[in-house]
CSV table of C-alpha atoms and ligand atoms in Angstrom, one decimal:
chain,number,residue,atom,x,y,z
A,679,MET,CA,77.4,56.8,90.5
A,680,SER,CA,74.1,58.5,89.8
A,681,ASN,CA,73.7,62.2,90.6
A,682,SER,CA,69.9,61.9,91.0
A,683,ASP,CA,70.2,61.9,94.9
A,684,ILE,CA,72.1,65.2,94.9
A,685,ASP,CA,70.1,68.3,95.1
A,686,ILE,CA,71.6,71.8,94.4
A,687,VAL,CA,69.9,74.7,96.2
A,688,PRO,CA,70.6,78.4,96.3
A,689,ILE,CA,72.0,79.6,99.6
A,690,ASP,CA,69.3,81.5,101.6
A,691,PRO,CA,71.4,83.7,103.9
A,692,LEU,CA,68.6,83.3,106.6
A,693,ASP,CA,68.7,79.5,106.4
A,694,ARG,CA,71.0,78.8,109.4
A,695,GLU,CA,71.6,75.1,108.6
A,696,LEU,CA,72.5,75.7,105.0
A,697,VAL,CA,74.9,78.5,105.8
A,698,ASP,CA,76.5,76.6,108.6
A,699,GLY,CA,76.9,73.6,106.2
A,700,TRP,CA,78.4,75.8,103.6
A,701,ILE,CA,81.0,77.3,106.0
A,702,ARG,CA,81.9,73.9,107.4
A,703,THR,CA,82.5,72.6,103.9
A,704,GLN,CA,84.7,75.5,103.0
A,705,ARG,CA,86.8,75.1,106.1
A,706,ALA,CA,87.1,71.4,105.7
A,707,VAL,CA,88.4,71.9,102.1
A,708,VAL,CA,91.1,74.3,103.1
A,709,GLU,CA,92.2,72.1,106.1
A,710,HIS,CA,92.5,69.1,103.8
A,711,ASP,CA,93.8,70.7,100.6
A,712,LEU,CA,95.9,73.6,101.9
A,713,PRO,CA,97.1,72.6,105.4
A,714,GLY,CA,98.6,75.6,107.2
A,715,GLU,CA,96.6,78.1,105.2
A,716,PRO,CA,94.1,80.4,107.0
A,717,LEU,CA,90.6,78.8,107.2
A,718,PRO,CA,87.8,80.9,105.7
A,719,SER,CA,86.5,83.4,108.4
A,720,PRO,CA,82.8,82.6,109.2
A,721,ALA,CA,82.2,86.3,109.9
A,722,PHE,CA,83.4,87.3,106.5
A,723,GLN,CA,81.7,84.4,104.7
A,724,ARG,CA,78.4,85.5,106.2
A,725,LEU,CA,78.9,89.1,105.1
A,726,ARG,CA,79.9,88.0,101.6
A,727,LEU,CA,76.5,86.3,101.3
A,728,LEU,CA,74.9,89.6,101.8
A,729,LEU,CA,77.0,92.2,100.1
A,730,TRP,CA,79.1,92.5,96.9
A,731,PRO,CA,79.9,95.4,94.5
A,732,ASP,CA,77.3,96.6,92.0
A,733,ALA,CA,79.7,95.7,89.2
A,734,LEU,CA,79.2,91.9,89.8
A,735,ASP,CA,76.2,89.6,89.7
A,736,VAL,CA,76.7,86.8,92.2
A,737,GLU,CA,75.0,83.4,92.7
A,738,ARG,CA,75.8,80.8,95.4
A,739,TYR,CA,74.5,77.2,95.8
A,740,VAL,CA,75.2,74.2,97.9
A,741,ALA,CA,74.9,70.5,96.9
A,742,ARG,CA,73.1,68.3,99.5
A,743,ARG,CA,72.9,64.6,99.8
A,744,ASP,CA,70.4,63.2,102.3
A,745,GLY,CA,70.0,66.6,103.8
A,746,THR,CA,73.8,67.1,104.4
A,747,VAL,CA,75.8,69.8,102.6
A,748,VAL,CA,78.5,68.0,100.7
A,749,GLY,CA,79.7,70.7,98.2
A,750,ALA,CA,79.3,74.3,97.2
A,751,LEU,CA,79.7,76.6,94.3
A,752,GLN,CA,79.7,80.3,93.9
A,753,TYR,CA,80.3,82.4,90.8
A,754,SER,CA,80.5,86.0,90.0
A,755,MET,CA,79.8,87.6,86.7
A,756,PRO,CA,81.0,91.1,85.8
A,757,ASN,CA,78.1,93.2,84.6
A,758,GLN,CA,79.9,96.4,83.4
A,759,ASP,CA,82.7,94.7,81.4
A,760,ASN,CA,83.7,91.1,80.6
A,761,GLN,CA,80.1,90.1,80.1
A,762,HIS,CA,81.2,86.8,78.5
A,763,LEU,CA,82.8,85.6,81.8
A,764,LEU,CA,81.7,83.6,84.7
A,765,GLU,CA,84.3,83.2,87.6
A,766,LEU,CA,83.7,80.0,89.5
A,767,GLU,CA,84.7,78.6,92.9
A,768,LEU,CA,83.7,75.1,93.4
A,769,GLU,CA,84.4,72.9,96.4
A,770,VAL,CA,83.4,69.3,97.6
A,771,HIS,CA,83.8,68.2,101.1
A,772,PRO,CA,86.9,65.9,101.4
A,773,GLU,CA,84.7,63.1,102.8
A,774,HIS,CA,82.4,63.2,99.8
A,775,ARG,CA,84.8,63.3,96.9
A,776,ARG,CA,85.0,61.0,93.8
A,777,GLN,CA,81.2,60.4,94.0
A,778,GLY,CA,80.2,62.8,91.3
A,779,VAL,CA,79.3,65.8,93.4
A,780,GLY,CA,81.8,68.0,91.7
A,781,THR,CA,80.6,66.9,88.3
A,782,ALA,CA,77.0,67.6,89.3
A,783,LEU,CA,77.9,71.1,90.5
A,784,LEU,CA,80.0,71.8,87.3
A,785,GLU,CA,77.2,70.6,85.0
A,786,PHE,CA,74.8,72.8,86.9
A,787,THR,CA,77.1,75.8,86.5
A,788,GLU,CA,77.6,75.2,82.7
A,789,ARG,CA,73.8,75.0,82.2
A,790,ARG,CA,73.4,78.3,84.2
A,791,ALA,CA,76.2,80.0,82.2
A,792,ALA,CA,74.4,79.1,79.0
A,793,GLU,CA,71.1,80.4,80.3
A,794,LEU,CA,72.8,83.7,81.4
A,795,GLY,CA,74.6,84.1,78.1
A,796,ARG,CA,78.1,83.6,79.5
A,797,ASP,CA,80.4,81.6,77.3
A,798,THR,CA,83.6,81.5,79.3
A,799,ILE,CA,84.0,79.8,82.7
A,800,LEU,CA,87.1,80.6,84.6
A,801,ALA,CA,88.1,78.6,87.8
A,802,PHE,CA,91.3,78.2,89.9
A,803,ALA,CA,93.2,75.1,91.0
A,804,VAL,CA,96.3,74.6,93.2
A,805,ASP,CA,99.6,73.1,92.0
A,806,SER,CA,102.5,72.4,94.4
A,807,LEU,CA,105.9,73.7,93.7
A,808,GLU,CA,108.8,71.4,93.2
A,809,ASP,CA,110.5,72.6,96.4
A,810,GLY,CA,107.4,73.7,98.4
A,811,PRO,CA,104.9,72.1,100.6
A,812,ARG,CA,102.7,69.3,99.0
A,813,PHE,CA,99.1,70.4,98.4
A,814,ASP,CA,96.2,68.4,97.2
A,815,HIS,CA,95.9,68.3,93.4
A,816,SER,CA,92.3,67.1,93.1
A,817,GLY,CA,91.3,70.5,91.6
A,818,GLN,CA,93.6,70.3,88.6
A,819,GLU,CA,92.9,66.7,87.9
A,820,PHE,CA,89.1,67.4,88.1
A,821,ALA,CA,89.5,70.5,85.8
A,822,LYS,CA,91.5,68.4,83.2
A,823,ALA,CA,89.0,65.6,83.3
A,824,ARG,CA,86.1,68.0,82.8
A,825,GLY,CA,87.6,69.7,79.7
A,826,TYR,CA,89.1,72.8,81.4
A,827,LYS,CA,92.4,74.1,80.1
A,828,THR,CA,95.2,75.8,82.1
A,829,VAL,CA,95.4,79.2,80.5
A,830,ASP,CA,97.6,81.1,83.0
A,831,GLN,CA,99.4,80.6,86.2
A,832,GLU,CA,100.5,82.6,89.1
A,833,ILE,CA,102.9,82.0,92.0
A,834,HIS,CA,101.3,82.5,95.4
A,835,ARG,CA,103.9,84.0,97.7
A,836,ARG,CA,103.7,84.6,101.4
A,837,ASN,CA,105.6,87.1,103.5
A,838,ASP,CA,106.3,86.3,107.1
A,839,ILE,CA,106.8,89.9,108.0
A,840,THR,CA,108.3,89.2,111.4
A,841,LEU,CA,111.3,87.7,109.7
A,842,VAL,CA,112.1,90.8,107.6
A,843,GLY,CA,114.6,93.2,109.3
A,844,ASP,CA,113.2,96.8,109.7
A,845,ASP,CA,116.8,98.1,109.0
A,846,GLU,CA,117.0,96.2,105.7
A,847,LEU,CA,113.6,97.6,104.7
A,848,ALA,CA,114.6,101.1,105.8
A,849,ARG,CA,117.7,100.9,103.6
A,850,LEU,CA,115.7,99.6,100.6
A,851,TYR,CA,113.2,102.3,101.1
A,852,ALA,CA,115.8,105.2,101.4
A,853,ASP,CA,117.7,103.9,98.4
A,854,ALA,CA,114.5,103.8,96.4
A,855,TRP,CA,113.6,107.5,97.3
A,856,ALA,CA,117.0,108.5,96.0
A,857,LYS,CA,115.7,107.6,92.5
A,858,ALA,CA,112.3,109.1,93.0
A,859,ALA,CA,112.7,112.8,93.2
A,860,GLY,CA,109.6,114.7,92.0
A,861,TYR,CA,107.1,112.1,93.4
A,862,GLU,CA,105.2,112.2,96.7
A,863,LEU,CA,103.4,109.5,98.7
A,864,VAL,CA,99.7,109.6,99.5
A,865,GLN,CA,98.3,107.1,101.9
A,866,TRP,CA,94.8,106.3,103.1
A,867,ILE,CA,92.6,103.7,104.8
A,868,ASP,CA,89.5,102.7,102.9
A,869,ASP,CA,88.4,105.9,101.1
A,870,CYS,CA,90.6,107.2,98.3
A,871,PRO,CA,91.1,111.0,98.7
A,872,GLU,CA,88.8,112.9,96.3
A,873,GLU,CA,91.7,114.8,94.6
A,874,ILE,CA,93.2,111.6,93.2
A,875,VAL,CA,90.2,109.3,92.7
A,876,ASP,CA,90.1,109.8,88.9
A,877,GLY,CA,93.7,109.0,88.5
A,878,TYR,CA,93.3,106.0,90.9
A,879,ALA,CA,90.4,104.7,88.7
A,880,ALA,CA,92.5,105.0,85.6
A,881,LEU,CA,95.2,102.8,87.2
A,882,CYS,CA,92.5,100.2,88.1
A,883,GLU,CA,91.7,100.0,84.5
A,884,ARG,CA,95.3,99.4,83.6
A,885,MET,CA,95.3,96.4,85.9
A,886,TYR,CA,93.3,94.7,83.1
A,887,THR,CA,95.8,95.4,80.4
A,888,ASP,CA,99.3,95.9,81.8
A,889,PRO,CA,100.2,92.8,83.9
A,890,PRO,CA,101.4,89.9,81.8
A,891,GLN,CA,98.6,87.3,81.2
A,892,GLY,CA,98.3,84.0,79.4
A,893,GLU,CA,97.4,84.3,75.7
A,894,GLU,CA,94.3,82.3,76.0
A,895,LEU,CA,93.1,83.7,79.3
A,896,ASP,CA,90.0,85.6,78.2
A,897,ILE,CA,89.9,88.6,80.5
A,898,ARG,CA,89.1,91.8,78.6
A,899,PRO,CA,89.5,95.5,79.4
A,900,ALA,CA,87.3,97.2,81.9
A,901,GLU,CA,86.3,100.8,82.6
A,902,TYR,CA,86.5,102.4,86.0
A,903,ASP,CA,85.3,105.7,87.3
A,904,ALA,CA,85.0,107.4,90.7
A,905,ALA,CA,81.5,105.9,91.2
A,906,ARG,CA,82.8,102.4,90.7
A,907,ILE,CA,85.6,103.0,93.1
A,908,ARG,CA,83.3,104.5,95.7
A,909,ASN,CA,80.8,101.6,95.4
A,910,THR,CA,83.7,99.0,95.9
A,911,GLU,CA,84.9,101.0,99.0
A,912,TRP,CA,81.4,101.1,100.4
A,913,THR,CA,81.0,97.3,99.9
A,914,ARG,CA,84.2,96.6,101.6
A,915,LYS,CA,83.4,98.8,104.6
A,916,GLU,CA,80.0,97.4,105.0
A,917,ARG,CA,81.7,93.9,105.1
A,918,ALA,CA,83.9,95.2,107.9
A,919,GLU,CA,87.0,94.9,105.6
A,920,THR,CA,89.9,97.3,106.0
A,921,ARG,CA,91.9,98.4,103.0
A,922,PHE,CA,95.3,100.1,103.4
A,923,CYS,CA,96.3,102.0,100.4
A,924,SER,CA,99.3,103.9,99.1
A,925,ALA,CA,99.8,106.0,95.9
A,926,VAL,CA,102.6,108.0,94.4
A,927,VAL,CA,101.8,111.3,92.7
A,928,HIS,CA,104.0,113.0,90.2
A,929,VAL,CA,104.2,116.4,91.8
A,930,GLU,CA,104.7,118.6,88.7
A,931,SER,CA,101.8,117.0,86.6
A,932,GLY,CA,99.6,115.9,89.5
A,933,GLU,CA,99.3,112.4,87.8
A,934,VAL,CA,98.8,109.4,89.9
A,935,ALA,CA,101.8,107.4,88.9
A,936,GLY,CA,101.2,104.2,90.9
A,937,MET,CA,99.2,102.5,93.6
A,938,THR,CA,99.1,99.5,95.8
A,939,ASP,CA,96.6,98.1,98.5
A,940,LEU,CA,96.5,95.5,101.2
A,941,GLY,CA,93.2,94.1,102.4
A,942,LEU,CA,92.2,92.7,105.9
A,943,ILE,CA,89.0,90.7,106.4
A,944,PRO,CA,86.9,90.5,109.6
A,945,GLY,CA,87.7,87.5,111.8
A,946,GLU,CA,91.2,87.1,110.5
A,947,GLU,CA,93.9,88.4,112.9
A,948,LEU,CA,97.0,87.0,111.3
A,949,HIS,CA,96.8,87.2,107.5
A,950,ALA,CA,96.5,90.1,105.1
A,951,TYR,CA,96.1,90.0,101.3
A,952,GLN,CA,97.9,92.0,98.8
A,953,GLY,CA,95.6,93.6,96.2
A,954,ASP,CA,96.6,95.4,93.0
A,955,THR,CA,100.0,97.0,92.6
A,956,ILE,CA,100.7,99.1,89.5
A,957,VAL,CA,103.1,101.8,88.3
A,958,GLU,CA,102.0,103.6,85.2
A,959,GLU,CA,104.3,102.9,82.2
A,960,LYS,CA,105.8,106.3,81.8
A,961,HIS,CA,106.6,106.6,85.5
A,962,ARG,CA,108.5,103.3,85.7
A,963,GLY,CA,112.3,103.1,86.6
A,964,HIS,CA,112.0,105.3,89.6
A,965,ARG,CA,111.7,102.5,92.2
A,966,LEU,CA,108.1,103.5,92.8
A,967,GLY,CA,107.0,99.9,93.1
A,968,ILE,CA,109.3,99.3,96.1
A,969,ILE,CA,108.3,102.6,97.7
A,970,LEU,CA,104.7,101.7,97.4
A,971,LYS,CA,105.0,98.2,98.8
A,972,ILE,CA,107.2,99.1,101.8
A,973,ALA,CA,105.2,102.2,102.7
A,974,ASN,CA,101.9,100.4,102.5
A,975,GLN,CA,103.2,97.5,104.6
A,976,ARG,CA,104.4,100.1,107.2
A,977,LEU,CA,101.0,101.7,107.2
A,978,MET,CA,99.3,98.4,107.9
A,979,ARG,CA,101.7,97.5,110.6
A,980,ARG,CA,101.1,100.8,112.4
A,981,TYR,CA,97.4,100.1,112.6
A,982,ARG,CA,97.4,96.3,112.8
A,983,PRO,CA,100.7,95.2,114.4
A,984,GLU,CA,99.4,91.7,115.1
A,985,ILE,CA,99.3,90.8,111.3
A,986,ARG,CA,102.0,88.4,110.6
A,987,TYR,CA,101.6,87.1,107.0
A,988,VAL,CA,100.9,88.8,103.7
A,989,HIS,CA,99.8,86.9,100.7
A,990,THR,CA,100.4,87.9,97.1
A,991,TRP,CA,99.9,86.4,93.6
A,992,ASN,CA,102.2,87.2,90.6
A,993,ALA,CA,102.5,85.9,87.1
A,994,GLU,CA,105.7,83.8,86.8
A,995,VAL,CA,107.0,86.1,84.1
A,996,ASN,CA,106.5,89.3,86.1
A,997,ASP,CA,110.1,89.6,86.9
A,998,HIS,CA,110.1,93.1,88.2
A,999,MET,CA,107.3,92.6,90.7
A,1000,ILE,CA,108.8,89.4,91.8
A,1001,LEU,CA,112.2,91.0,92.5
A,1002,ILE,CA,110.5,93.6,94.7
A,1003,ASN,CA,108.5,91.0,96.5
A,1004,GLU,CA,111.5,88.8,97.2
A,1005,ALA,CA,113.5,91.7,98.5
A,1006,MET,CA,110.7,92.3,101.0
A,1007,GLY,CA,110.7,88.7,102.2
A,1008,TYR,CA,108.0,87.0,100.1
A,1009,ARG,CA,108.7,83.4,99.5
A,1010,PRO,CA,106.8,81.1,97.1
A,1011,LEU,CA,104.1,78.9,98.6
A,1012,CYS,CA,102.4,77.2,95.6
A,1013,ARG,CA,101.2,77.8,92.0
A,1014,ASP,CA,97.6,78.8,91.3
A,1015,LEU,CA,96.4,77.6,87.9
A,1016,ASP,CA,93.7,79.5,86.0
A,1017,VAL,CA,91.6,76.9,84.3
A,1018,GLN,CA,89.2,78.0,81.6
A,1019,LYS,CA,86.5,76.5,79.4
A,1020,LYS,CA,84.8,78.0,76.4
A,1021,LEU,CA,81.3,76.8,76.1
A,1022,ALA,CA,80.4,75.8,72.6
B,964,LIG,C1,87.9,69.3,92.5
B,964,LIG,C2,86.7,68.9,93.3
B,964,LIG,C3,85.6,69.9,93.2
B,964,LIG,C4,86.2,67.5,92.7
B,964,LIG,O1,85.1,67.1,93.3
B,964,LIG,P1,84.5,65.6,93.2
B,964,LIG,O2,83.2,65.5,93.7
B,964,LIG,O3,85.5,64.7,93.9
B,964,LIG,O4,84.6,65.3,91.7
B,964,LIG,P2,83.9,64.2,90.8
B,964,LIG,O5,83.6,63.0,91.7
B,964,LIG,O6,82.8,64.7,90.1
B,964,LIG,O7,85.1,63.8,89.8
B,964,LIG,C5,85.1,63.8,88.4
B,964,LIG,C6,86.3,63.3,87.8
B,964,LIG,O8,87.4,64.3,88.0
B,964,LIG,C7,88.6,63.6,88.1
B,964,LIG,N1,89.2,63.7,89.5
B,964,LIG,C8,88.5,64.3,90.6
B,964,LIG,N2,89.4,64.3,91.6
B,964,LIG,C9,90.5,63.7,91.3
B,964,LIG,C10,91.7,63.3,91.9
B,964,LIG,N3,91.9,63.6,93.2
B,964,LIG,N4,92.7,62.7,91.2
B,964,LIG,C11,92.5,62.4,89.9
B,964,LIG,N5,91.4,62.6,89.2
B,964,LIG,C12,90.4,63.3,89.9
B,964,LIG,C13,88.3,62.1,87.9
B,964,LIG,O9,88.4,61.9,86.5
B,964,LIG,C14,86.9,62.0,88.4
B,964,LIG,O10,86.2,60.9,87.8
B,964,LIG,P3,86.3,59.5,88.4
B,964,LIG,O11,86.1,59.6,89.9
B,964,LIG,O12,85.2,58.7,87.8
B,964,LIG,O13,87.7,59.0,88.1
B,964,LIG,C15,87.2,68.6,94.8
B,964,LIG,O14,88.3,67.7,94.8
B,964,LIG,C16,87.5,69.8,95.5
B,964,LIG,O15,86.6,70.5,96.2
B,964,LIG,N6,88.8,70.3,95.4
B,964,LIG,C17,89.2,71.5,96.2
B,964,LIG,C18,88.6,72.8,95.5
B,964,LIG,C19,89.1,72.9,94.0
B,964,LIG,O16,90.2,72.6,93.7
B,964,LIG,N7,88.2,73.4,93.2
B,964,LIG,C20,88.6,73.8,91.8
B,964,LIG,C21,87.9,73.0,90.8
B,964,LIG,S1,88.4,73.6,89.2
């Protein structure tokens, strides 16, 4: 089918019809492809159109046919590191698939990437687990057909925190502290305490180098400092997000040994999203991972007791993190594939 009747236009946040069509498309895609998963929150999507961290350049477009929004794409491009990379989200309304809309959007993206000097496009596609719910596989089929290669994969786990006994968690937590003498817990909501922000930034950098990642996945080291952390915090607060954070500090040296965070978005009352979790190499083996995760989940429940599900993503080979998550009640939901293309 010809693509000449598809027009691709940037999303003007003040164009009510375009924005409504964009949100409707995103919600229809989740309803169709990931039944049971939370639908994108309109409040949050509208705020994301207006605000993002300084370290990213972002562009968003919709595809229209006869004036109706039938697909959408958004990409972010790091501008302080990874300047070769364009991270893409591309969606076509389930009622308008297999008509070339996805291909038109992807060709548009590849042309823009070349114009912008980005030679690596990274996108994501869902894969069902053998013993899990069946999800739609259009994304991975499309990626394969369009020359994208699976370069890494993560398991998406979900924790229904109402099913985890508080006593069991309390036992795990107490056992863990028995191995963690000499460390103390620091917790905050949104803004990292000034005394540890440099150590926290150093751990954010380690998130680019320490977790296992596929050999061909082209994500390169990044630099973080207090200013970058503050800008990210500011952006999240302006978007009405809430971030629950915990860190462990090695008392004698004052080093920030590990951290974790959980994010909540506006308009979403049931689901929370796990962000980074890391324990610095020389501080491993003291159960700091489990201390961080349990303490942080408790912090969130104190302030937002209605949250029921927490989502997390881990590399399949990240045994240690997986053991911690499974002990806390996380169970596999699906596999997320990282699909990448190197532009010639
Ligand atoms: C992936 C997606 C964007 C494809 O959109 P689309 O408009 O249907 O794509 P196209 O019509 O351009 O398809 C191009 C080719 O991809 C392949 N393809 C797309 N969907 C497929 C499917 N469900 N099964 C098998 N092959 C498929 C086919 O080779 C197709 O060509 P053909 O129709 O001539 O056989 C759409 O299914 C979607 O929004 N999925 C959910 C979001 C997602 O997974 N995005 C990640 C993309 S990497």
